[in-house]
C-alpha angles and dihedrals in degrees: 000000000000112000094222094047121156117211094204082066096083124073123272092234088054109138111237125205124228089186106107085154088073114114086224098048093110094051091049134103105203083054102049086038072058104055094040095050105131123238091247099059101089104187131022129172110259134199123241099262083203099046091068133064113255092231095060094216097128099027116154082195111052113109119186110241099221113105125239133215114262137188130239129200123336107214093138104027082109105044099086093044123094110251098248093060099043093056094052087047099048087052095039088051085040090059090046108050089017129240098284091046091046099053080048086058102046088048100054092248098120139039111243095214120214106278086043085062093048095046080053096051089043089061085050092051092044087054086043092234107163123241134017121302106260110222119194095255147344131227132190109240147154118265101227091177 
């Protein structure tokens, strides 16, 4: 987990884990999110400890606590690449977030999570457009699904 982790960061409806039995308790998020909840916060969404199994093997809710890279905002993804393709990209990523989570994603408004990224750098490789879509930043985060 990220040392300078802030626990407001996550959202309010965040499942949190009871289960400090699991064999993957040290390695997931909803547990370390757990053991760092601040006094203050009085009520948080928990997860069933009997409903999973102790060993944490097949957990659906397991999520691993390292952070991934994230993008952030996409203004200028377009500007290197010839008109014709970036066109045929911009429709293509349109079709695939859909019109309202694109223009969150342009904006800044919304992370593009990893696979997101690669789906985007697929559509440059199909168009043969050299080099890697550049996006406006990138952030370390938790991939909450």
């Amino acid at each position: 987990m990220k040392t300078d982790f802030d626990y407001n960061s996550m959202p309010v409806s965040f499942a949190h884990c009871l289960n400090g039995h699991c064999l993957r308790a040290d390695k997931c998020l909803r547990r370390q999110v757990t053991l760092r909840m601040p006094k203050e916060r009085a009520a948080v969404t928990v997860i069933n400890p009997e409903h999973i199994a102790s060993d944490g093997g097949d957990c659906t809710y397991f999520i691993d606590e390292k952070p991934l890279l994230f993008a952030r905002g996409m203004k200028h993804i377009l500007d290197r690449v010839p008109l014709a393709d970036a066109n045929i990209i911009k429709r293509q990523m349109i079709s695939y977030f859909g019109k309202t989570v694109y223009y969150r994603c342009c904006n800044k408004e919304r992370l593009i999570k990893p696979k997101e990224q690669e789906y985007i750098q697929g559509l440059f490789r199909k168009r043969g457009v050299a080099g890697s879509p550049q996006f406006d930043e990138y952030i370390e985060y938790y991939d909450l699904g």
